[in-house]
Amino acid sequence: MRPSAPLLSVRELSLTHADAAHPSPRDVTFDIHPGEVVLLLGPSGSGKSTLTLALNGLIPHALPATMVGTVTAGGIDTAAAQPATLSTHVAMVFQDPDAQIVTGTVYDEVAFGPENLLLPLDVVQGRVEAALRRVGLWDRRDENPDHLSGGGRQRLAIACALAMGSPLIVLDEPTANLDPQGIDDVYAALADVVAAGDRAILLVEHNLDAAMDFVTRTLVLDRDGTVVFDGPAAEIMRGHAAELVAMGVWLPAATLAALRLREHGHSLEPLPLTPEQLAEGLEREDVSPRSARSTTGEHDPSSSGPQPPSSSAEHSDETKRPAGPIIRARGLTVRRRRTEILHGIDLDLEPGSLTAIVGTNGAGKTTLIQALAGVVPPPRGQVLVDGIDPGIASPRDLAARIGFVFQNPEHQFIAHTVFDELAHGLRLRHVPDAEINARVEEMLARFGLEHKADVHPFLLSGGEKRRLSVGTALITRPRVLALDEPTFGQDRARAAELLDLLQNLRAEGTTIVIVTHDLQLVAEHSTHVVLLADGRVRAAGPTASLFRDQQLFADAGLRMPALQRVLASAGLEAMR
Amino acid sequence: MSAEVTGSSTRSAATAAGGRAFDPYARMTATSPRQFLYALNPLAKVAGFAPAMVLLVFVRDLATPAAFLVLAYGLLLVGARLTRRVLALLLLGLPAGMLLITVGFSLWVDAGLVDGSTPVVRIGDWTLYSGALVIGSATALRLGSIMALALIGGLTTSGPDLVRASVQQLRVPYRVGYTALAAFRFVPRFGHELAVIRAAHRVRGYHGGRGPFARIARGWGYIVPLLAGAIRHAERVALAMDSRAFGAHPTRTERHLVPFRVRDMVFTLTTLLASAAIFVAFFPWQLP
Amino acid sequence: MARTPVLSTRVLLICAAIGVATGILAGIAGWVTPVLLASPLLFLYGLVLGSHVLPGIIAQEVLRLPLVALITHVFAALIATAFNPAWALRFIGTALLFGLIQEGVAALTRYRSWGPWRFFLSAAVIGVVVAVVVFFAAHLAVMPVWAQILYLAISVLGPIAWTAVGLAIGTALRKAGVARR
Ligand SMILES: Nc1ncnc2c1ncn2[C@@H]1O[C@H](COP(=O)(O)OP(=O)(O)OP(=O)(O)O)[C@@H](O)[C@H]1O
Ligand SMILES: Nc1ncnc2c1ncn2[C@@H]1O[C@H](COP(=O)(O)OP(=O)(O)OP(=O)(O)O)[C@@H](O)[C@H]1O
Ligand SMILES: [Mg+2]
Ligand SMILES: [Mg+2]
């Protein structure tokens, strides 16, 4: 039917990791032809990443997994050729830009692949120049890749893939670690690559909003890793939206918003896939229903309003204190190596709120949350958390008041079993053994880790590690929980799981502070926002009122998610 | 193999924060034509002085190491870029170290061997003889000259160039060489990871307390998270390199040639001859 | 033409990671050395030099493959040299020497036995070699006999003690499920 031979053909492929019980993906068959842009969708754990690793032979050659069925890339059976040979047919871009860089300059980096292919010098140079120009990095070719932004480094990884000369490029969540500007840059580069028409792309992506514009086809795996849908992207998403949501597959934020609007009796036909389509749909029918915003679940955090802490006796070992801000900063000024990073921050955070600190890279978010939590002690007298000054408090007192969850959970694990990990904070405070057991058991049950009590914390899955790190921070029952980029590098499903957890904690009266780049998440889950720019508070207040003012975000160098812009312009922002 | 949580944004902050951070890729280049050491092949600088450095270990007199020290200083002061750091190292650090070793070592010398020489210091019934100081300064000069000779190559060669020369001239397999190049990238990353791990453990009140033992216990706690993170990162980098044809062929195209030219040959031969001349002139192995 | 290389890229890079971590330590040891030689604690030099066994021990314990000790040693030496160029030759020399001894002992068991005794055997061999080299380099002959004996004993014990440390690290990493295969 198609004139050209497929670039890739996968036949009855099942992949099983060395220590996994079931194959995922399972029995997958598909072809990819030149010019196609295929979006691979599926719930977390369905085997999307595993599948991509088999396409250039990393499975079975470099990774311990068993492979049944065949993959043929550019006419070569991957089981019979090394990834190095297959790299001219299938190029890869991975999630973490840092883990893909091996040399000292942008130019050397792109040349690395062609040099390995033993191409003549002038061919290498030609390819490097073409690839760097396509992603807009030619002018920065002599720089150290470290000096590029996250988005810049990911564009560099795409240039490296282009320079391999392979007609198929496979990208596994290429934008999961990037801020909004970086995401835009990457998709602009990809759109340019596709426009030439000579390459095909297979894309795994959770953040569909940016990708929807140029995807031509979608392939959906279900929880067991079998292909359930395969066809034009728009058709599948419109035709099977309900099934996809039920499977736990992410849809574009605009589509999810439209589905919620439909529940309130709006037709919105055809189902919008992009914010622009949603805007058109909204224009056609004059709507102002409730809760179109949330794309992660039923939560509407502000519907109940900031609550006073329930039973403070339960949540602190201290007696009740008068109402008022639980975290207070006055003139907080932080220096690192002689440069002043935070300039006189004044901040009041209410008990029971979920505050998101947002800002561009380098705005000082991490510095601020670490100073508030005493991770790096602030100058004395400038911060008060639940009645104590983190500038002078001992780690033990601090841990009783405020729990801090680091970006990478492994950094904060110190014991050899999950149980000891949780018990650590209590043992330090000389809690009697019987009570330790009771409290740890309770925490294990709450986070679904009962059967893992004796496992080494490093052997847990990513989601379990994250829950355990939150558990260790909570076990001393602090009234404040601070998290630095808790969703960084996680897929949206795990992010949603974590946010549900935070919502529950907030409902019990814990005050929560998070740093994040994900403004969609901020819009859906936070009660308050602190907007930081150049080490100063640009704005602070309830999320709903802040999100009403787009200019505020623009001034701070951020852009509101497209969906929020559409909803705002349709007058839907007042419903919170 | 999904990349769970990685440190790209934290790391970028660290890079920006680092100021003059460790940059193994920084080009080492001359700023004036007299600084000829930078233009030499790294192996020429190693081969020229390696025999002398090995032989110096077995030398016992003062003159031989002193002569090598003068030679090394002469080459460095003429042929290397004299930044403030280099000058401090050459004119303060190394001499101070040698002085300390002279004194420190002379305290250990068996008094029975040197009690024929003049006493210099007398405290109670303990005497420091000038003979002991001579032996001490011989040791200091020996170590000092070996280090100064190593600095000739060390201060004027970048790690990547040494690796490239090893691949191009010594036929070290390029897969090993380029893995070493990738390894240089790990250094700043580990530094930042360690800082974060330390903060995380401190917050959790892990092994508070002062003193060397508490410090060792704390340090032990950092090792597993640090190495585990490092190894996982390394595994991801390996996948990325495999995907870019690393090891596809027995050799690869070289854009950065680090040739071994006539001038390198001249340098190596000259330094070998100079070393031999010094050893012959002072012949340090006369039997007493 | 599916060539399967002796050491996969993954193994090489794991060696590099271990080499970088231990190389930074060796760089620190390089700075400590002159200070130590000038101090009355001179006789502890064997303990410092012994720390150079770590790269090979951790690599062998984690990976249990041929050649990994030698390669990790070389990576560690390169990194240490970048930090501390004055000791370049010493770093590379000890790397090759220690690496070859550790590989040699592992090769004698044909890379089948990885029990602790095997690591301590290589440590003892290294200790003896270190003692002899140190005897010349530090001009021990001029010292009182008791100091010579102490010095040599510590030179032998240093590598053994650090081997125990390396084994403990390697075991902890295995327990944490790192680099399992
Ligand atoms: N290195 C590994 N060892 C053992 N099992 C693994 C490994 N990596 C993944 N798995 C398992 O294989 C299955 C598929 O994982 P995979 O990472 O491919 O899913 P995914 O669809 O990419 O998920 P996500 O959306 O979370 O990235 C999961 O059950 C996972 O737990
Ligand atoms: N230890 C340090 N020494 C010097 N400067 C530092 C240090 N830590 C941070 N900085 C600088 O302070 C500024 C704010 O850093 P911070 O990490 O707080 O930003 P951020 O808002 O968290 O950024 P990102 O979004 O990249 O995480 C940056 O310019 C950073 O380079
Ligand atoms: Mg995945
Ligand atoms: Mg930050």
Coordinates of C-alpha atoms in Angstrom, one line a residue, chain B residues 22 46 50 53-54 57-58 60 89 97 100-101 103-105 108-110 113 135 139 142-143 146-147 150-151 154-155 159 162-163 175-176 179-180 182-184 186-187 190 220 223-224 227-228 230-232 234-235 237-238 241-242 246-250, chain C residues 1 3 5 7-10 12-14 16-18 20-21 24 31 34 37-43 58 62 71 75 78-79 82-83 85-89 92 133 135-139 141-147 165 168-169 172-173 176-179:
Chain B
F22 CA 37.1 22.3 37.9
V46 CA 56.5 12.2 30.0
A50 CA 60.4 9.5 33.3
M53 CA 62.4 10.5 37.9
V54 CA 62.8 6.8 38.4
V57 CA 64.5 7.5 43.7
F58 CA 67.7 5.7 44.2
R60 CA 71.4 9.8 47.9
L89 CA 53.2 26.7 43.8
G97 CA 57.3 21.7 51.6
L100 CA 59.5 21.0 56.2
I101 CA 60.5 17.6 54.9
V103 CA 63.4 19.2 59.2
G104 CA 60.9 16.5 59.7
F105 CA 63.0 13.8 58.2
W108 CA 64.1 10.5 62.3
V109 CA 67.7 9.9 61.3
D110 CA 69.5 7.4 63.5
L113 CA 75.1 7.3 61.9
I135 CA 70.3 13.6 55.0
T139 CA 65.5 13.5 50.9
R142 CA 65.0 14.2 45.9
L143 CA 61.2 14.4 46.4
I146 CA 60.8 14.5 41.2
M147 CA 57.7 16.6 41.8
A150 CA 56.4 15.9 36.9
L151 CA 55.0 19.5 36.9
G154 CA 51.5 18.3 34.5
L155 CA 51.1 22.0 34.3
G159 CA 44.0 15.4 30.6
L162 CA 47.2 13.0 27.3
V163 CA 44.4 10.5 26.6
R175 CA 37.2 2.7 23.8
V176 CA 39.2 2.9 27.0
T179 CA 35.7 6.4 28.4
A180 CA 38.4 8.2 30.2
A182 CA 33.8 10.9 29.5
A183 CA 35.0 10.2 33.0
F184 CA 36.3 13.8 33.3
F186 CA 31.8 13.0 36.2
V187 CA 34.1 15.0 38.4
F190 CA 30.2 14.1 41.8
W220 CA 31.1 6.3 55.4
I223 CA 29.9 6.5 50.1
V224 CA 27.1 4.2 49.1
L227 CA 28.8 5.6 44.3
A228 CA 25.4 4.1 43.6
A230 CA 27.6 7.5 40.1
I231 CA 27.3 4.0 38.8
R232 CA 23.7 4.4 37.7
A234 CA 27.5 5.7 34.2
E235 CA 25.1 3.0 33.0
V237 CA 25.9 7.3 29.7
A238 CA 26.9 3.9 28.4
M241 CA 27.4 6.0 23.8
D242 CA 26.4 2.6 22.5
F246 CA 30.8 3.8 20.1
G247 CA 33.0 0.8 19.3
A248 CA 31.5 0.2 15.9
H249 CA 34.9 -0.1 14.3
P250 CA 38.4 -0.9 15.5
Chain C
M1 CA 30.0 -8.4 11.9
R3 CA 31.8 -8.1 17.3
P5 CA 33.9 -6.5 22.7
L7 CA 34.5 -5.3 27.9
S8 CA 31.1 -3.7 27.2
T9 CA 30.7 0.0 27.2
R10 CA 28.6 -0.3 30.3
L12 CA 33.9 0.5 31.0
L13 CA 31.8 3.3 32.2
I14 CA 31.2 1.7 35.6
A16 CA 35.2 5.1 35.1
A17 CA 32.7 6.0 37.7
I18 CA 34.5 4.0 40.4
V20 CA 36.6 9.0 39.4
A21 CA 35.4 8.6 43.0
I24 CA 39.5 12.1 43.8
W31 CA 48.2 16.4 48.9
P34 CA 54.3 15.8 51.5
L37 CA 56.5 13.1 55.1
A38 CA 57.4 16.3 56.8
S39 CA 55.6 15.5 60.0
P40 CA 56.6 13.2 62.9
L41 CA 53.9 10.9 61.7
L42 CA 56.1 10.0 58.7
F43 CA 55.8 6.3 59.5
I58 CA 35.9 -2.0 44.5
V62 CA 31.2 -4.9 42.2
I71 CA 41.3 -0.2 33.9
F75 CA 41.1 6.0 35.3
L78 CA 44.2 10.1 35.4
I79 CA 41.7 11.9 37.6
A82 CA 44.3 16.2 36.9
F83 CA 44.0 17.3 40.5
P85 CA 50.0 17.0 38.5
A86 CA 53.1 16.9 40.7
W87 CA 52.4 13.2 41.5
A88 CA 51.5 12.2 37.9
L89 CA 54.2 9.5 37.5
I92 CA 50.3 6.1 37.0
V133 CA 59.9 0.6 47.2
F135 CA 62.5 1.4 51.8
F136 CA 64.5 3.0 48.9
A137 CA 62.4 6.0 48.2
A138 CA 62.3 7.2 51.8
H139 CA 65.9 6.3 52.6
A141 CA 68.5 2.8 55.9
V142 CA 69.4 5.9 57.9
M143 CA 66.7 5.3 60.5
P144 CA 66.9 3.5 63.8
V145 CA 66.0 -0.2 63.4
W146 CA 62.8 0.0 65.4
A147 CA 61.6 2.8 63.1
V165 CA 37.6 -1.0 53.4
A168 CA 33.1 -3.4 52.7
I169 CA 32.2 -0.7 50.2
A172 CA 27.5 -2.5 50.5
L173 CA 27.0 -1.6 46.9
A176 CA 22.1 -1.9 47.4
G177 CA 21.6 -3.7 44.1
V178 CA 24.1 -1.6 42.2
A179 CA 25.4 -2.9 38.9

